[in-house]
Short mmCIF file of C-alpha atoms in Angstrom, two decimals:
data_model
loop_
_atom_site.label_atom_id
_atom_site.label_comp_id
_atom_site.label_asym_id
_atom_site.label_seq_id
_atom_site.Cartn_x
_atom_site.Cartn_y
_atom_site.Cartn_z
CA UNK A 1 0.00 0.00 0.00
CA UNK A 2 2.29 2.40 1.09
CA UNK A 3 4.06 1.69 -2.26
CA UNK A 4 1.59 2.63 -4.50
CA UNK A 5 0.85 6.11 -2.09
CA UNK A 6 4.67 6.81 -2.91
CA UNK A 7 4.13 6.45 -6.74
CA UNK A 8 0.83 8.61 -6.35
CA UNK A 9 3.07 11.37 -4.91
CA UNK A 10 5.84 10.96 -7.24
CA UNK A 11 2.90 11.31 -10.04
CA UNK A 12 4.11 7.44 -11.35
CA UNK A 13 2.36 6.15 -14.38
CA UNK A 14 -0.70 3.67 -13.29
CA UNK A 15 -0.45 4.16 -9.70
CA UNK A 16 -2.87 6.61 -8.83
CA UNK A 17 -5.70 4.11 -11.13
CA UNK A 18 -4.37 1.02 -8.66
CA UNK A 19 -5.69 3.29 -5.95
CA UNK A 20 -8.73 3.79 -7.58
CA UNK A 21 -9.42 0.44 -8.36
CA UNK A 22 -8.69 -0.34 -4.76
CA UNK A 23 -11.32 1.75 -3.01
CA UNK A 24 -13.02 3.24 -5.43
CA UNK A 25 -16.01 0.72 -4.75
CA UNK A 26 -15.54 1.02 -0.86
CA UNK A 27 -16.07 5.13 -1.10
CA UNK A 28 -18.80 4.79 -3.30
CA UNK A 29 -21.01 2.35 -1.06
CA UNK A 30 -20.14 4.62 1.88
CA UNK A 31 -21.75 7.38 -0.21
CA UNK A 32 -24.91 4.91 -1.91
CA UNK A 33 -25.62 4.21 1.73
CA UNK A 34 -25.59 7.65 3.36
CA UNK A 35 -26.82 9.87 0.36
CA UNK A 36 -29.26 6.69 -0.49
CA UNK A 37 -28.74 8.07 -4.17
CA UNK A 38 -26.95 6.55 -6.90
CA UNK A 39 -26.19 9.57 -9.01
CA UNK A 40 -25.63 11.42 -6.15
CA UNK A 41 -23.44 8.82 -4.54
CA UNK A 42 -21.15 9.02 -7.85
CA UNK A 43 -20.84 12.75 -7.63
CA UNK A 44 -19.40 12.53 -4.06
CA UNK A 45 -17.43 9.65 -4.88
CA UNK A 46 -15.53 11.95 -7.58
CA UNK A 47 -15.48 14.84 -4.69
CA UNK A 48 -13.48 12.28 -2.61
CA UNK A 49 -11.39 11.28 -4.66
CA UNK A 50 -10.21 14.87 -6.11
CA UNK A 51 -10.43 16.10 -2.21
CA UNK A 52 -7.84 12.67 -1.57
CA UNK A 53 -5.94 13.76 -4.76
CA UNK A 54 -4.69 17.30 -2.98
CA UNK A 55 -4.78 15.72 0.54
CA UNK A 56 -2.34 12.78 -0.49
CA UNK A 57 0.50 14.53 0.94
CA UNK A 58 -0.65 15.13 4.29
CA UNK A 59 -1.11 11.10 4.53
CA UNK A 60 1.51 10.46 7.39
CA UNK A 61 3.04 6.71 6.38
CA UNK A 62 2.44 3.64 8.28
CA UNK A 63 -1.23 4.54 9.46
CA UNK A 64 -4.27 2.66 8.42
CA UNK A 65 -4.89 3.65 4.92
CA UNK A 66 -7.66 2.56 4.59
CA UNK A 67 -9.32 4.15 8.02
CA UNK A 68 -7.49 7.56 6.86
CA UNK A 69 -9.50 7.62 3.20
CA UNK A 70 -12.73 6.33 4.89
CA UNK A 71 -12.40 9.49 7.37
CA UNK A 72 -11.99 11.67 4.76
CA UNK A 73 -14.98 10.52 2.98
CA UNK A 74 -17.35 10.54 6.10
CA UNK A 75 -16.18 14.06 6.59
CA UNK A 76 -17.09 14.85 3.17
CA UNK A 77 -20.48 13.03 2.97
CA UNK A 78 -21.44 15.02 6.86
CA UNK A 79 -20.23 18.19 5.18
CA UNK A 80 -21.85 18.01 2.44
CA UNK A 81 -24.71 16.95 3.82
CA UNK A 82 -24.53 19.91 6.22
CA UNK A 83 -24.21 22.47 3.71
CA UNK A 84 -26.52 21.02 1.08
CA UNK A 85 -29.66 20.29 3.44
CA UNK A 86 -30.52 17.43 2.44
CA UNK A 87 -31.92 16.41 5.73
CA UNK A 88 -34.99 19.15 5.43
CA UNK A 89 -35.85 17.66 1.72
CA UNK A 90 -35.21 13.73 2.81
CA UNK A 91 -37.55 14.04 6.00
CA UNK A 92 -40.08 16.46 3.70
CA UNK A 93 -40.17 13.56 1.05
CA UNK A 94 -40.08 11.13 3.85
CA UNK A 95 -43.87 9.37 4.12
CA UNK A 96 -44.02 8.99 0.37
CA UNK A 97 -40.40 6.94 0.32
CA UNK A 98 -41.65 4.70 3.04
CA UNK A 99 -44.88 4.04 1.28
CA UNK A 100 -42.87 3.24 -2.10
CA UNK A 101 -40.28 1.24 -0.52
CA UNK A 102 -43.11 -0.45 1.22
CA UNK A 103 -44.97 -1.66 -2.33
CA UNK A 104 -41.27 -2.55 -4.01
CA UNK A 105 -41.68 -0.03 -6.40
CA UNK A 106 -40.39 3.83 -7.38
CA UNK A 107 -36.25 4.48 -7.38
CA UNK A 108 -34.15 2.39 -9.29
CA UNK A 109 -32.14 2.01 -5.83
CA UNK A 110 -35.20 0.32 -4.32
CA UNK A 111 -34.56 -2.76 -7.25
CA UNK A 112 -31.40 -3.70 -5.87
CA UNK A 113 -32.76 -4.24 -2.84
CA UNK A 114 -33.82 -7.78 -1.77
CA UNK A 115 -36.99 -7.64 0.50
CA UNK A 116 -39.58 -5.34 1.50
CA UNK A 117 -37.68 -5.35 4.77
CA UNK A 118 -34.52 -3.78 3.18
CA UNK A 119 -36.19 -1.46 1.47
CA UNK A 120 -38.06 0.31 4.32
CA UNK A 121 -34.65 0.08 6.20
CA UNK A 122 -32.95 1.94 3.27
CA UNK A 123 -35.90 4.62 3.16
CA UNK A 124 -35.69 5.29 6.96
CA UNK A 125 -31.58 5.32 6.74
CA UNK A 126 -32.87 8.79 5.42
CA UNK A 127 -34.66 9.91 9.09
CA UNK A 128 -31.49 9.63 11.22
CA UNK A 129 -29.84 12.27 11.90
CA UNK A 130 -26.24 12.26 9.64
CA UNK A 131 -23.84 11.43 12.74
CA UNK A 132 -26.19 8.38 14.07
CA UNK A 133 -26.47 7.64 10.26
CA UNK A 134 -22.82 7.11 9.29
CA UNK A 135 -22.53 5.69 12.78
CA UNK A 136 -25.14 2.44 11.51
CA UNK A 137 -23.79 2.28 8.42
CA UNK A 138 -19.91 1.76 9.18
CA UNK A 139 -20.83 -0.66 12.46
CA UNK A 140 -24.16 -2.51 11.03
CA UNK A 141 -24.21 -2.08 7.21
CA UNK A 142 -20.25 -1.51 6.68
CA UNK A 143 -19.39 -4.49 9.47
CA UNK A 144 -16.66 -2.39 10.95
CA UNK A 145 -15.99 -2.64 14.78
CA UNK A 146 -17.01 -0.59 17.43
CA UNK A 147 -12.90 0.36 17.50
CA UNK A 148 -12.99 1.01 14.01
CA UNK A 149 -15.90 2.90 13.65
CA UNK A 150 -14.73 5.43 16.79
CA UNK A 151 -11.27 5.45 15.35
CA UNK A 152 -13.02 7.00 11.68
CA UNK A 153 -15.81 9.11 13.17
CA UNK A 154 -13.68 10.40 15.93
CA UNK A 155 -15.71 10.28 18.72
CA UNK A 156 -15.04 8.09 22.00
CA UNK A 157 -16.22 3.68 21.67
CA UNK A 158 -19.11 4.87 24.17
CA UNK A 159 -20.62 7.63 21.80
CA UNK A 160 -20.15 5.29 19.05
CA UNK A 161 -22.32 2.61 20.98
CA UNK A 162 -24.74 4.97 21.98
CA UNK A 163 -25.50 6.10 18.49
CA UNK A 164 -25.42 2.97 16.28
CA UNK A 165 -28.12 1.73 19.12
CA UNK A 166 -30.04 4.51 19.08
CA UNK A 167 -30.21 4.05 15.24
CA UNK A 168 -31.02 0.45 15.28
CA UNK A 169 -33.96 1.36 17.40
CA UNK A 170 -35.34 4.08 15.40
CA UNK A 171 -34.96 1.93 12.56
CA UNK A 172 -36.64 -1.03 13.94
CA UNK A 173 -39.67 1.42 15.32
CA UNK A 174 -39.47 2.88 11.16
CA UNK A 175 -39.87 -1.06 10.45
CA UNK A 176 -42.59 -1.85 13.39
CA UNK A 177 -45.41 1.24 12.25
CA UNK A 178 -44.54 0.89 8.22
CA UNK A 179 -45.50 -2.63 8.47
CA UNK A 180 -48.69 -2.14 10.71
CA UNK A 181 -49.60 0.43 8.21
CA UNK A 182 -49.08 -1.99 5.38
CA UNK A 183 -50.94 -4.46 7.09
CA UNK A 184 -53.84 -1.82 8.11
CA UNK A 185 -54.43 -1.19 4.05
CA UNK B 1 -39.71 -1.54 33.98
CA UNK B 2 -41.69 0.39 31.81
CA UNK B 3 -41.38 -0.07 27.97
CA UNK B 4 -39.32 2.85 27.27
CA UNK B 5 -36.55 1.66 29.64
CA UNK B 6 -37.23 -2.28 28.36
CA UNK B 7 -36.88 -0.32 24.31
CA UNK B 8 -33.38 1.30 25.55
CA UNK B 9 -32.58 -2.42 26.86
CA UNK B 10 -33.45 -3.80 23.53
CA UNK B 11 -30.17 -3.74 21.61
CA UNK B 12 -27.93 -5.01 24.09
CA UNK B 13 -30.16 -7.56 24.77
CA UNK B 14 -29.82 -9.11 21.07
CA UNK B 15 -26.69 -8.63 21.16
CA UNK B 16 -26.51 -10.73 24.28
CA UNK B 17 -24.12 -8.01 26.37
CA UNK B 18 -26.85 -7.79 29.55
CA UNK B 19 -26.07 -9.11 33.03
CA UNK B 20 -28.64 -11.73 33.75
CA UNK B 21 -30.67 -9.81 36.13
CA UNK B 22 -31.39 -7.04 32.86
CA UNK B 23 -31.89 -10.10 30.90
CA UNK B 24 -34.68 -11.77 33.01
CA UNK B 25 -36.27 -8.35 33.24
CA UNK B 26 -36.44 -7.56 29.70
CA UNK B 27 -37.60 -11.27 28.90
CA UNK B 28 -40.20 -11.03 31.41
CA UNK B 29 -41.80 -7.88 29.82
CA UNK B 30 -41.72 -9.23 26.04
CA UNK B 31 -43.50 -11.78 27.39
CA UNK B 32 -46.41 -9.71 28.20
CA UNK B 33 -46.14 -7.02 26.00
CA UNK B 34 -47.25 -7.30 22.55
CA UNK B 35 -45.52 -3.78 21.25
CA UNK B 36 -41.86 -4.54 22.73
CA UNK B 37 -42.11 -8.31 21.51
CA UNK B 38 -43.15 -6.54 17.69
CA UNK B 39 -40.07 -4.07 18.27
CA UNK B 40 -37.67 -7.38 19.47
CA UNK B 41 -39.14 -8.96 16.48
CA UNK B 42 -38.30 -6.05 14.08
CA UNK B 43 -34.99 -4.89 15.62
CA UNK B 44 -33.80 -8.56 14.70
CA UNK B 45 -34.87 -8.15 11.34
CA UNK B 46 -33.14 -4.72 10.51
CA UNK B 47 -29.88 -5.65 11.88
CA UNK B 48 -30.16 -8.95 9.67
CA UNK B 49 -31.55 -6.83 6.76
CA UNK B 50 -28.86 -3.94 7.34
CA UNK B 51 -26.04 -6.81 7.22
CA UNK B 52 -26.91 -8.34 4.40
CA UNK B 53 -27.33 -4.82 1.93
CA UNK B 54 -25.19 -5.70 -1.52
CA UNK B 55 -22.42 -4.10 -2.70
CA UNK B 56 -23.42 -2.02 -5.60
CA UNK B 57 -20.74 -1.75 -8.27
CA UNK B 58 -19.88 2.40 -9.33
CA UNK B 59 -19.71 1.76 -12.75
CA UNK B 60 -17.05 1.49 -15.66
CA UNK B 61 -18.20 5.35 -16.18
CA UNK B 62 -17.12 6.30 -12.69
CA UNK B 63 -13.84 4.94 -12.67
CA UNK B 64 -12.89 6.73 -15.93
CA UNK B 65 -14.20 10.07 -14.66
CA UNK B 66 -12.07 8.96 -10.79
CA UNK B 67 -8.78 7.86 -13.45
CA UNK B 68 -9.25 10.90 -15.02
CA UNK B 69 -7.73 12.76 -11.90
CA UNK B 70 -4.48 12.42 -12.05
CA UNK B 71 -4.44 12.80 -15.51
CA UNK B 72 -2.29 15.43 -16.35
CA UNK B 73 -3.48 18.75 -17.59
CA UNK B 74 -2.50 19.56 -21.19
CA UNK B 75 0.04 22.92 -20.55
CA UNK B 76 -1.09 26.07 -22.75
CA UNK B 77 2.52 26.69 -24.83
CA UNK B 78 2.44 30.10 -26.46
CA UNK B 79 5.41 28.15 -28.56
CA UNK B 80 3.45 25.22 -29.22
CA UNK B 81 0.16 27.16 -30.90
CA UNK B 82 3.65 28.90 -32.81
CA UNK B 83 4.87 26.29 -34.53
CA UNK B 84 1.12 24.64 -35.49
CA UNK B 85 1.74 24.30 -39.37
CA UNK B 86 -1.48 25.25 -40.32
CA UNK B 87 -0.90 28.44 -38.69
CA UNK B 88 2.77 29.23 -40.75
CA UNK B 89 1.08 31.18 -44.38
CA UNK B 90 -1.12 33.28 -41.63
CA UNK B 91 1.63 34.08 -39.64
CA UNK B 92 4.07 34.88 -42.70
CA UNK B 93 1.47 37.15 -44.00
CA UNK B 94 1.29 38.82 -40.42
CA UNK B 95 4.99 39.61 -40.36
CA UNK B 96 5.32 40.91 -43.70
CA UNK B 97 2.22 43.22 -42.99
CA UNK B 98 4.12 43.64 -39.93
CA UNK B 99 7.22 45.09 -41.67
CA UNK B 100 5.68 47.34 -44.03
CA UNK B 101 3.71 48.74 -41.07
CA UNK B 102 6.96 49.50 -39.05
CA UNK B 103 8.53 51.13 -42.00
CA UNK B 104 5.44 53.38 -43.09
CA UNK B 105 4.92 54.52 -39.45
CA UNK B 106 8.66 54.34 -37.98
CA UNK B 107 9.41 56.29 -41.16
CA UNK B 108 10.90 60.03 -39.92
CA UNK B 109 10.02 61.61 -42.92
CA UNK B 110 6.17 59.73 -42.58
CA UNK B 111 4.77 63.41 -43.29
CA UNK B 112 7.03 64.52 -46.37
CA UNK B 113 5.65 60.42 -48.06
CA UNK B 114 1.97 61.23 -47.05
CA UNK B 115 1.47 64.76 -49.03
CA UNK B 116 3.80 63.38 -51.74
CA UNK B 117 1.25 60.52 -52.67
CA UNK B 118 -1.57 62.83 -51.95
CA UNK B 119 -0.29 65.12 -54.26
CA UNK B 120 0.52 62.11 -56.56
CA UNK B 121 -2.90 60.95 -56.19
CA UNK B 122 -4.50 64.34 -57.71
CA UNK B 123 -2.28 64.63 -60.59
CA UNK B 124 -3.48 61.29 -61.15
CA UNK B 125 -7.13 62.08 -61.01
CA UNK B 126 -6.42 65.25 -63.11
CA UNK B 127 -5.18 63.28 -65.78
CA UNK B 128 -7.85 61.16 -66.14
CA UNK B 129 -9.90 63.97 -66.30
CA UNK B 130 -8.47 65.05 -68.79
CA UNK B 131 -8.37 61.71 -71.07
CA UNK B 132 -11.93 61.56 -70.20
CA UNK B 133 -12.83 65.27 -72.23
CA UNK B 134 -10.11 64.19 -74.71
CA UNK B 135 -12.48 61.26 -75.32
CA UNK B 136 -15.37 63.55 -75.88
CA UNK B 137 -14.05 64.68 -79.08
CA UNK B 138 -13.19 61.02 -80.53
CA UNK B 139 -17.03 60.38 -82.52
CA UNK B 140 -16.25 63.37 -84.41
CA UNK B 141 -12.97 62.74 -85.83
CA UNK B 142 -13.97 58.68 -86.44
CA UNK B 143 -15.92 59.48 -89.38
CA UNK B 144 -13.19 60.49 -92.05
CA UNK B 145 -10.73 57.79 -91.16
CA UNK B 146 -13.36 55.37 -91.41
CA UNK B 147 -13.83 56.79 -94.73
CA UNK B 148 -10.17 56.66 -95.93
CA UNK B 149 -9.92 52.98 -94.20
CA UNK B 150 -12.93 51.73 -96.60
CA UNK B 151 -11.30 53.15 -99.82
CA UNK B 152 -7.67 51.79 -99.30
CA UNK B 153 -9.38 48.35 -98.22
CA UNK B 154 -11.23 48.38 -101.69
CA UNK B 155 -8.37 48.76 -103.75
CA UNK B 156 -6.02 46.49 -101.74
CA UNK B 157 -8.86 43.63 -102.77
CA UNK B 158 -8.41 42.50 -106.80
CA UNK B 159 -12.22 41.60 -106.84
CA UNK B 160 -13.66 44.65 -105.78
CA UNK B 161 -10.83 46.28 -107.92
CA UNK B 162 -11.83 44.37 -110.73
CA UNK B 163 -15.83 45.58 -110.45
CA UNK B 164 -14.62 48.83 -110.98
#
């Protein structure tokens, strides 16, 4: 790994494409599952990768590679979220996604989905708020460790903990009344 | 317990990390209450549903635009655009213009050259004035020596001469 950083920085033929080819998929699931948009998810994928571009020199060799660029991306995706809003238009659009996911119809995301089940969850990802968001989807989604997960989100194990259950709840209460509703029609 | 404490209890409960006493309580509850049981139920279900969300691939189109990067950035050469053949008649032209310019207007006596080809210019137009009335007169004259140039044509010919 640390080789093909070096022939990034020394601007080496084919390097900087290994790199891509490397994590390219990992960044842009990070982004599918937080922005729940695949168009959207490709655009920040490209931010991340120009923002990792300039930021390749500050990458201090012999830490986790990996857990640096995933960092970087989270910041990006929270950011971004932040600035763009997307929270006020997700929750406004919020009861017509849960009804869609519910029938297994609408987005093209929803397809890839397996089960009625996923597709609520993937809906309701939507509701959390961003931190307990990234939180679920690096510990429960991602299968990182509660270590891991601290270690990239930068917040002590506990706060980590805290959030990923409070977002497994809400989730599961999202999965509890969209169900009963189903069931009520 | 009430349920709200019991829902709080929930998730490390499936994830087995309560002390038995916590434990009993929570099973205890579920047992009699229909909405935590539903919540057990579901909370079981997302974290087996979020687990087991694909991979989605970013497409061949992504990569190419994430490749594209590092790619580096063609450098704008005042040189290169130079030495573009297609640019060599337009740029020969330029510099001849170019030359004749610098002479005309780095030229000290510039003033002396600009009245002389005025002045050259209305001699010019005078003359042709004058052609011009010359040719007024030209109809008038044409008739006799198209007169004389019949009769010498006539007897230069031996069959006309021969009429006679």
């Amino acid at each position: 790994m640390e080789a093909i950083i070096q022939g990034c920085l020394e601007g080496k033929e084919g390097y900087w494409n290994m790199l891509v080819d490397l994590f390219s998929k990992k960044v842009f699931n990070l982004a599918f599952q937080f922005s729940g948009s695949y168009q959207e998810a490709q655009d920040l994928t490209q931010d991340i990768f120009v923002k990792l571009f300039h930021t390749l020199p500050k990458y201090e060799a012999g830490r986790n590679f990996s857990a640096w660029l995933t960092t970087l991306a989270k910041n990006h995706l929270i950011d971004e979220y932040r600035r763009t809003k997307w929270e006020k238009k997700n929750r406004d659009d919020f009861d017509d996604q849960l009804l869609t996911a519910a029938s297994g119809t609408g987005d093209p995301e929803m397809q890839l989905l397996q089960n009625e089940s996923q597709r609520i969850l993937w809906a309701g990802l939507n509701r959390l708020p961003a931190d307990i968001r990234m939180a679920v989807i690096l510990k429960e989604i991602q299968g990182k460790s509660y270590e891991e997960t601290a270690s990239i989100t930068g917040v002590p194990e506990g706060t980590v903990k805290s959030r990923v259950n409070r977002g497994r709840l809400q989730l599961a209460r999202i999965l509890r009344e969209t169900k009963e509703h189903s069931d009520e029609l | 317990m009430s349920c709200e404490r019991i829902e709080d209890l929930l998730p490390a409960y499936v994830d087995a990390v309560l002390g038995n006493a916590e434990r009993a309580e929570v099973e205890a509850h579920v047992a009699s209450c229909p909405a935590c049981a539903s919540l057990l139920a579901c909370l079981r279900t997302a974290d087996a549903a979020l687990a087991a969300f694909p991979e989605v691939d970013p497409g061949a189109e992504l990569r190419d635009r994430l490749a594209a990067i590092a790619a580096p950035k063609p450098n704008f050469s005042i040189f290169a655009l130079l030495r573009k053949p297609s640019l060599q008649p337009l740029l020969t032209a330029a510099s001849v213009l170019g030359v004749v310019a610098s002479l005309y207007l780095l030229n000290p006596g510039r003033r002396e050259f600009e009245k002389s080809v005025v002045r050259t210019f209305h001699r010019g137009v005078g003359r042709v004035e004058k052609l011009y009335a010359q040719a007024g007169s030209i109809p008038g004259s044409i008739g006799s020596f198209a007169e004389n140039l019949y009769a010498s044509l006539r007897s230069s010919n031996p069959l006309e001469r021969d009429k006679d």
